[in-house]
Amino acid sequence: MKFLDEAKVYIRSGDGGSGCVAFRREKFIEFGGPNGGNGGRGGDVVVEAADGLNTLIDYRYQQHFKAQKGVNGMGSDRHGANGKDIVLKVPVGTQIIDEDKETLLHDFTKVGERFVLAEGGNGGFGNAHFKSSTNRAPRHANPGLPGEERWIWLRLKLIADAGLVGLPNAGKSTFLSKVSAAKPKIADYPFTTLHPQLGVVNADGREFVLADIPGLIEGAHEGAGLGDRFLGHVERCRVLLHLIDATCEHAGRAYKTVRGELDAYAETLADKIEIVALNKIDAVEPDELKKQKDRLKRAAKKTPLLISGITGAGVPEALRALVAVIGEAPVSDKAKNAAGNAADAKPWAPQDA
């Protein structure tokens, strides 16, 4: 199933039914009076956060959603039926944004949350409604009110406790595959990961959700490479694990490149807690590793962790550092549900290469 995190859709609520002008006409009943019923109310457009969804792919094939119109009123005091609501199912973490792509209408953060996006039009009154002691035979009724219509954007921001960032080929997918059951694509060329990946990690009896974000390159905020559109998926993360490839030319410059793109995207990302780790330490000589560590320490102004996603060296320490920041309250419902069984779970152990 293709990952889709943004979709533009058209929605329209149902029009209200019109009221009816009618009079009671029966044999032997003189002056029967008005008996026109009211029109039914139009259906609403409702958006609901559903469990089991992690993409907006459904809205690629259908972009127009219209609720049912209210039924018109009829004689014999028969009121029209209300139109049926239409419910749009979206994944948890979806934001509803107005057509201008700036105004946030609603943000879904938990399963089962519902939001009425467009209310249906009220039904019109029939002539029986206007009957009074001074107006015994009203000959007018109200038309139903029209429904609301608008274009909106649906934007998905995955809810994860921790996020992996770094340059392409920094070893993020390998790290995720080793610490969780996720199976991202792994290859020896840049931009192997084209869409965000999620995995549930168990570290020392604690479980949390880890997100792997496609690699950033210099100029990503201007559209270079895959751009920075996927950075929205780490906005909700509590902590970032920044992986730097120990085999790159200069670890310090690699770190500053990614930090520059994070700062250009949003201040909220720049302010997040960051754990810096030098990855692929098994692929470099000890002297070169020391040089890269010193370069990264000067650039990040903190001592980096030394890890290897292939051998598992240093990985438990990195996971413990993430757990220490995430704390006792995971941000994602998936991790909260998993935490209930965490007491019986086995601690993480490196997998065989």
Tab-separated table of C-alpha atoms in Angstrom:
chain	number	residue	atom	x	y	z
A	1	MET	CA	0.000	0.000	0.000
A	2	LYS	CA	1.484	3.322	-1.029
A	3	PHE	CA	2.200	5.872	1.683
A	4	LEU	CA	0.303	9.130	1.160
A	5	ASP	CA	0.483	11.869	3.777
A	6	GLU	CA	-1.324	14.730	2.035
A	7	ALA	CA	-4.586	14.911	0.095
A	8	LYS	CA	-6.964	17.635	-1.112
A	9	VAL	CA	-10.670	16.809	-0.956
A	10	TYR	CA	-13.988	18.545	-1.623
A	11	ILE	CA	-16.758	18.177	0.944
A	12	ARG	CA	-20.390	19.305	0.930
A	13	SER	CA	-23.033	18.817	3.603
A	14	GLY	CA	-26.612	18.038	2.646
A	15	ASP	CA	-29.203	20.696	1.846
A	16	GLY	CA	-32.251	20.891	4.063
A	17	GLY	CA	-35.565	19.667	2.683
A	18	SER	CA	-38.255	22.218	1.796
A	19	GLY	CA	-41.431	22.607	3.801
A	20	CYS	CA	-44.770	21.635	2.234
A	21	VAL	CA	-47.908	23.693	1.594
A	22	ALA	CA	-50.919	21.376	1.981
A	23	PHE	CA	-54.443	21.393	3.435
A	24	ARG	CA	-56.513	18.644	4.936
A	25	ARG	CA	-59.309	17.716	2.537
A	26	GLU	CA	-61.612	14.941	3.722
A	27	LYS	CA	-65.292	14.251	3.244
A	28	PHE	CA	-67.532	15.649	5.952
A	29	ILE	CA	-64.599	17.598	7.501
A	30	GLU	CA	-65.105	21.270	6.887
A	31	PHE	CA	-62.190	23.701	7.142
A	32	GLY	CA	-59.614	20.950	7.640
A	33	GLY	CA	-56.796	23.472	7.928
A	34	PRO	CA	-53.113	23.346	6.941
A	35	ASN	CA	-51.197	20.095	7.329
A	36	GLY	CA	-47.965	20.613	5.369
A	37	GLY	CA	-44.990	18.950	7.102
A	38	ASN	CA	-41.477	20.291	7.678
A	39	GLY	CA	-38.480	19.360	5.556
A	40	GLY	CA	-35.737	17.099	6.924
A	41	ARG	CA	-32.305	18.315	7.963
A	42	GLY	CA	-29.364	17.730	5.613
A	43	GLY	CA	-26.609	15.313	6.592
A	44	ASP	CA	-23.349	16.456	8.178
A	45	VAL	CA	-19.806	15.810	6.972
A	46	VAL	CA	-17.978	14.159	9.871
A	47	VAL	CA	-14.285	13.251	10.090
A	48	GLU	CA	-13.289	10.433	12.453
A	49	ALA	CA	-9.872	9.156	13.531
A	50	ALA	CA	-9.926	5.397	12.991
A	51	ASP	CA	-7.601	2.717	14.296
A	52	GLY	CA	-5.621	0.609	11.842
A	53	LEU	CA	-4.980	3.380	9.282
A	54	ASN	CA	-1.536	4.863	8.659
A	55	THR	CA	-1.932	6.545	5.274
A	56	LEU	CA	-4.342	8.768	3.348
A	57	ILE	CA	-4.233	6.582	0.241
A	58	ASP	CA	-8.049	6.252	0.187
A	59	TYR	CA	-8.347	9.925	-0.692
A	60	ARG	CA	-6.221	9.568	-3.791
A	61	TYR	CA	-8.992	7.695	-5.614
A	62	GLN	CA	-11.979	9.665	-4.320
A	63	GLN	CA	-11.790	13.406	-3.708
A	64	HIS	CA	-15.468	14.434	-3.577
A	65	PHE	CA	-17.692	13.665	-0.586
A	66	LYS	CA	-21.298	14.815	-0.305
A	67	ALA	CA	-23.761	14.138	2.501
A	68	GLN	CA	-27.379	13.229	1.770
A	69	LYS	CA	-30.027	15.915	1.224
A	70	GLY	CA	-32.961	16.188	3.619
A	71	VAL	CA	-36.314	14.907	2.322
A	72	ASN	CA	-39.010	17.486	1.566
A	73	GLY	CA	-42.048	17.725	3.833
A	74	MET	CA	-45.376	16.247	2.683
A	75	GLY	CA	-49.072	16.617	3.354
A	76	SER	CA	-50.920	14.989	6.262
A	77	ASP	CA	-48.335	16.496	8.642
A	78	ARG	CA	-45.592	14.218	7.359
A	79	HIS	CA	-42.132	15.570	8.055
A	80	GLY	CA	-39.246	14.737	5.730
A	81	ALA	CA	-36.501	12.381	6.883
A	82	ASN	CA	-33.096	13.780	7.824
A	83	GLY	CA	-30.261	13.175	5.386
A	84	LYS	CA	-27.584	10.644	6.337
A	85	ASP	CA	-24.231	11.903	7.547
A	86	ILE	CA	-21.098	11.009	5.621
A	87	VAL	CA	-18.086	9.948	7.718
A	88	LEU	CA	-14.504	10.327	6.481
A	89	LYS	CA	-12.080	7.920	8.188
A	90	VAL	CA	-8.545	9.226	8.719
A	91	PRO	CA	-5.479	7.950	10.606
A	92	VAL	CA	-4.615	9.288	14.049
A	93	GLY	CA	-2.287	12.259	13.623
A	94	THR	CA	-4.191	13.754	10.681
A	95	GLN	CA	-4.663	17.505	10.522
A	96	ILE	CA	-7.514	19.226	8.678
A	97	ILE	CA	-6.285	22.406	7.023
A	98	ASP	CA	-8.285	24.999	5.119
A	99	GLU	CA	-7.825	25.527	1.397
A	100	ASP	CA	-5.250	28.267	2.048
A	101	LYS	CA	-2.966	25.513	3.508
A	102	GLU	CA	-2.352	27.673	6.582
A	103	THR	CA	-5.489	27.677	8.747
A	104	LEU	CA	-5.645	24.608	11.003
A	105	LEU	CA	-9.236	23.448	11.482
A	106	HIS	CA	-8.667	20.353	13.614
A	107	ASP	CA	-5.921	17.990	14.763
A	108	PHE	CA	-6.731	14.338	15.508
A	109	THR	CA	-4.611	12.903	18.324
A	110	LYS	CA	-6.598	9.889	19.591
A	111	VAL	CA	-8.594	6.989	18.171
A	112	GLY	CA	-12.345	7.559	17.904
A	113	GLU	CA	-12.123	11.350	17.935
A	114	ARG	CA	-14.820	12.927	15.744
A	115	PHE	CA	-15.125	16.403	14.259
A	116	VAL	CA	-18.103	17.859	12.391
A	117	LEU	CA	-16.493	19.573	9.442
A	118	ALA	CA	-19.653	20.835	7.731
A	119	GLU	CA	-23.162	20.929	9.186
A	120	GLY	CA	-26.177	20.086	7.066
A	121	GLY	CA	-28.757	22.733	6.243
A	122	ASN	CA	-31.881	22.979	8.389
A	123	GLY	CA	-35.140	21.827	6.869
A	124	GLY	CA	-37.813	24.395	5.970
A	125	PHE	CA	-41.069	24.756	7.927
A	126	GLY	CA	-44.307	23.568	6.338
A	127	ASN	CA	-47.434	25.706	6.365
A	128	ALA	CA	-48.759	23.813	9.411
A	129	HIS	CA	-45.984	25.444	11.439
A	130	PHE	CA	-47.325	28.928	10.716
A	131	LYS	CA	-50.901	28.133	11.792
A	132	SER	CA	-52.211	30.492	14.496
A	133	SER	CA	-55.458	31.924	15.788
A	134	THR	CA	-55.107	34.886	13.460
A	135	ASN	CA	-53.616	33.030	10.511
A	136	ARG	CA	-55.707	29.904	10.145
A	137	ALA	CA	-54.858	29.095	6.530
A	138	PRO	CA	-51.216	30.023	5.837
A	139	ARG	CA	-50.312	29.429	2.213
A	140	HIS	CA	-46.534	29.638	2.430
A	141	ALA	CA	-43.676	27.403	3.590
A	142	ASN	CA	-39.917	27.811	3.983
A	143	PRO	CA	-37.339	26.333	1.602
A	144	GLY	CA	-34.566	24.259	3.162
A	145	LEU	CA	-31.243	25.937	3.907
A	146	PRO	CA	-28.304	24.982	1.671
A	147	GLY	CA	-25.446	22.916	3.069
A	148	GLU	CA	-21.841	24.017	3.434
A	149	GLU	CA	-19.192	23.266	0.838
A	150	ARG	CA	-15.433	23.775	0.812
A	151	TRP	CA	-12.099	22.353	-0.275
A	152	ILE	CA	-9.824	21.143	2.501
A	153	TRP	CA	-6.391	19.585	2.865
A	154	LEU	CA	-5.773	16.451	4.910
A	155	ARG	CA	-2.205	16.273	6.180
A	156	LEU	CA	-0.904	13.275	8.124
A	157	LYS	CA	1.788	13.660	10.755
A	158	LEU	CA	2.730	10.286	12.154
A	159	ILE	CA	2.656	10.076	15.933
A	160	ALA	CA	5.911	8.588	17.228
A	161	ASP	CA	7.838	8.902	20.485
A	162	ALA	CA	11.261	9.235	18.858
A	163	GLY	CA	12.466	10.112	15.371
A	164	LEU	CA	15.552	9.130	13.357
A	165	VAL	CA	17.147	11.907	11.299
A	166	GLY	CA	20.337	12.150	9.292
A	167	LEU	CA	21.843	12.321	5.837
A	168	PRO	CA	21.026	9.626	3.260
A	169	ASN	CA	22.871	6.347	3.940
A	170	ALA	CA	23.499	7.238	7.588
A	171	GLY	CA	22.179	3.811	8.601
A	172	LYS	CA	18.750	4.865	9.862
A	173	SER	CA	16.834	2.025	8.187
A	174	THR	CA	19.362	-0.551	9.384
A	175	PHE	CA	19.071	0.778	12.922
A	176	LEU	CA	15.267	0.605	12.797
A	177	SER	CA	15.305	-2.939	11.410
A	178	LYS	CA	17.636	-4.114	14.190
A	179	VAL	CA	15.743	-2.641	17.136
A	180	SER	CA	12.193	-3.377	15.951
A	181	ALA	CA	10.185	-5.772	13.792
A	182	ALA	CA	9.950	-3.190	10.986
A	183	LYS	CA	11.395	-4.247	7.645
A	184	PRO	CA	12.363	-1.076	5.751
A	185	LYS	CA	14.177	-1.267	2.448
A	186	ILE	CA	17.964	-1.317	2.937
A	187	ALA	CA	20.499	-0.803	0.137
A	188	ASP	CA	23.915	0.759	-0.474
A	189	TYR	CA	22.677	3.811	-2.373
A	190	PRO	CA	21.199	7.134	-1.199
A	191	PHE	CA	17.462	7.762	-0.741
A	192	THR	CA	16.620	4.105	-0.191
A	193	THR	CA	13.864	5.229	2.177
A	194	LEU	CA	11.263	7.185	0.218
A	195	HIS	CA	8.528	7.259	2.868
A	196	PRO	CA	8.549	7.384	6.694
A	197	GLN	CA	8.689	4.028	8.471
A	198	LEU	CA	7.464	3.152	11.974
A	199	GLY	CA	8.641	0.466	14.381
A	200	VAL	CA	7.822	-0.481	17.986
A	201	VAL	CA	10.991	-0.772	20.078
A	202	ASN	CA	11.299	-2.713	23.340
A	203	ALA	CA	14.147	-1.417	25.515
A	204	ASP	CA	14.598	-2.763	29.047
A	205	GLY	CA	10.915	-3.580	29.389
A	206	ARG	CA	9.752	-0.225	28.011
A	207	GLU	CA	8.159	0.103	24.586
A	208	PHE	CA	8.015	3.147	22.354
A	209	VAL	CA	7.420	3.985	18.704
A	210	LEU	CA	10.404	4.987	16.560
A	211	ALA	CA	10.005	6.778	13.205
A	212	ASP	CA	12.562	6.621	10.393
A	213	ILE	CA	12.453	9.796	8.273
A	214	PRO	CA	13.886	9.877	4.705
A	215	GLY	CA	17.348	11.410	4.502
A	216	LEU	CA	17.960	15.138	4.251
A	217	ILE	CA	20.556	16.841	2.091
A	218	GLU	CA	21.737	20.421	1.896
A	219	GLY	CA	19.001	22.597	0.412
A	220	ALA	CA	16.181	20.212	1.357
A	221	HIS	CA	14.084	23.152	2.637
A	222	GLU	CA	14.265	24.551	-0.917
A	223	GLY	CA	13.170	21.251	-2.473
A	224	ALA	CA	16.536	19.531	-3.028
A	225	GLY	CA	16.465	15.741	-2.881
A	226	LEU	CA	13.179	14.595	-1.390
A	227	GLY	CA	12.735	18.029	0.183
A	228	ASP	CA	11.674	18.524	3.788
A	229	ARG	CA	7.975	17.593	3.481
A	230	PHE	CA	8.492	14.486	5.628
A	231	LEU	CA	9.891	16.505	8.532
A	232	GLY	CA	6.302	17.114	9.622
A	233	HIS	CA	6.295	13.512	10.862
A	234	VAL	CA	8.897	14.265	13.540
A	235	GLU	CA	7.179	17.420	14.835
A	236	ARG	CA	5.307	15.305	17.382
A	237	CYS	CA	8.366	13.326	18.490
A	238	ARG	CA	9.673	13.962	21.973
A	239	VAL	CA	13.297	13.270	21.089
A	240	LEU	CA	15.408	13.007	17.930
A	241	LEU	CA	18.177	10.465	17.380
A	242	HIS	CA	20.603	12.061	14.932
A	243	LEU	CA	22.736	9.446	13.169
A	244	ILE	CA	25.975	10.452	11.447
A	245	ASP	CA	27.868	8.078	9.173
A	246	ALA	CA	31.380	7.475	10.523
A	247	THR	CA	32.582	6.679	6.996
A	248	CYS	CA	31.617	10.095	5.605
A	249	GLU	CA	34.216	12.713	4.724
A	250	HIS	CA	33.636	15.006	7.726
A	251	ALA	CA	31.240	14.116	10.553
A	252	GLY	CA	31.027	17.674	11.817
A	253	ARG	CA	29.929	19.090	8.461
A	254	ALA	CA	27.409	16.256	8.032
A	255	TYR	CA	25.891	17.118	11.404
A	256	LYS	CA	25.671	20.843	10.619
A	257	THR	CA	24.021	20.133	7.247
A	258	VAL	CA	21.102	18.297	8.831
A	259	ARG	CA	20.830	20.767	11.719
A	260	GLY	CA	20.640	23.607	9.222
A	261	GLU	CA	17.715	21.947	7.442
A	262	LEU	CA	15.908	21.294	10.739
A	263	ASP	CA	16.342	24.929	11.780
A	264	ALA	CA	15.117	26.159	8.380
A	265	TYR	CA	12.005	23.990	8.577
A	266	ALA	CA	10.650	24.996	11.999
A	267	GLU	CA	11.861	26.329	15.314
A	268	THR	CA	9.991	23.532	17.085
A	269	LEU	CA	12.382	20.968	15.604
A	270	ALA	CA	15.428	23.012	16.550
A	271	ASP	CA	14.264	23.083	20.180
A	272	LYS	CA	13.687	19.327	20.498
A	273	ILE	CA	15.973	17.203	22.631
A	274	GLU	CA	18.599	15.613	20.408
A	275	ILE	CA	20.765	12.562	20.954
A	276	VAL	CA	23.773	12.454	18.619
A	277	ALA	CA	25.276	9.118	17.613
A	278	LEU	CA	28.163	8.226	15.326
A	279	ASN	CA	27.041	5.164	13.362
A	280	LYS	CA	28.921	2.466	11.401
A	281	ILE	CA	31.881	2.475	13.813
A	282	ASP	CA	32.682	-1.067	12.686
A	283	ALA	CA	33.563	0.200	9.194
A	284	VAL	CA	36.398	2.620	10.118
A	285	GLU	CA	39.851	2.307	11.651
A	286	PRO	CA	40.331	3.360	15.307
A	287	ASP	CA	42.407	6.438	14.367
A	288	GLU	CA	39.815	7.654	11.850
A	289	LEU	CA	37.024	6.943	14.344
A	290	LYS	CA	38.720	9.155	16.943
A	291	LYS	CA	39.055	11.985	14.403
A	292	GLN	CA	35.400	11.726	13.378
A	293	LYS	CA	34.293	11.609	17.018
A	294	ASP	CA	36.285	14.771	17.826
A	295	ARG	CA	34.885	16.572	14.771
A	296	LEU	CA	31.337	15.634	15.696
A	297	LYS	CA	31.861	16.616	19.334
A	298	ARG	CA	33.034	20.098	18.312
A	299	ALA	CA	30.107	20.571	15.917
A	300	ALA	CA	27.375	19.222	18.214
A	301	LYS	CA	28.933	20.585	21.447
A	302	LYS	CA	28.215	17.256	23.131
A	303	THR	CA	29.880	13.853	23.297
A	304	PRO	CA	28.317	11.567	20.673
A	305	LEU	CA	27.384	7.950	21.253
A	306	LEU	CA	29.335	5.359	19.280
A	307	ILE	CA	27.084	2.709	17.739
A	308	SER	CA	26.923	0.141	14.981
A	309	GLY	CA	23.550	-0.863	13.581
A	310	ILE	CA	25.020	-4.014	12.033
A	311	THR	CA	26.876	-5.450	15.055
A	312	GLY	CA	24.641	-3.915	17.714
A	313	ALA	CA	27.538	-2.217	19.499
A	314	GLY	CA	26.335	0.759	21.519
A	315	VAL	CA	22.714	0.277	20.445
A	316	PRO	CA	21.371	-0.603	23.944
A	317	GLU	CA	22.917	2.600	25.316
A	318	ALA	CA	21.246	4.650	22.556
A	319	LEU	CA	17.861	3.079	23.303
A	320	ARG	CA	18.243	3.729	27.034
A	321	ALA	CA	19.026	7.368	26.278
A	322	LEU	CA	15.810	7.605	24.227
A	323	VAL	CA	13.741	5.947	26.963
A	324	ALA	CA	15.139	8.364	29.545
A	325	VAL	CA	13.803	11.305	27.546
A	326	ILE	CA	10.474	9.741	26.563
A	327	GLY	CA	9.748	9.007	30.220
A	328	GLU	CA	6.673	7.307	31.584
A	329	ALA	CA	4.144	8.893	29.212
A	330	PRO	CA	4.597	7.843	25.558
A	331	VAL	CA	3.152	10.292	23.070
A	332	SER	CA	1.632	7.578	20.862
A	333	ASP	CA	-1.400	5.458	21.708
A	334	LYS	CA	0.310	2.470	20.103
A	335	ALA	CA	3.117	2.677	22.627
A	336	LYS	CA	0.661	3.267	25.471
A	337	ASN	CA	-1.226	0.094	24.579
A	338	ALA	CA	1.990	-1.849	24.269
A	339	ALA	CA	3.264	-0.550	27.600
A	340	GLY	CA	0.591	-2.579	29.393
A	341	ASN	CA	2.369	-5.795	28.371
A	342	ALA	CA	5.853	-4.396	28.799
A	343	ALA	CA	6.393	-6.132	32.145
A	344	ASP	CA	6.331	-9.531	30.444
A	345	ALA	CA	8.384	-8.451	27.444
A	346	LYS	CA	11.986	-9.538	27.013
A	347	PRO	CA	14.667	-6.821	26.980
A	348	TRP	CA	16.072	-5.850	23.625
A	349	ALA	CA	19.009	-7.866	22.354
A	350	PRO	CA	21.019	-7.323	19.170
A	351	GLN	CA	20.005	-9.541	16.284
A	352	ASP	CA	22.361	-11.721	14.320
A	353	ALA	CA	23.920	-9.845	11.413
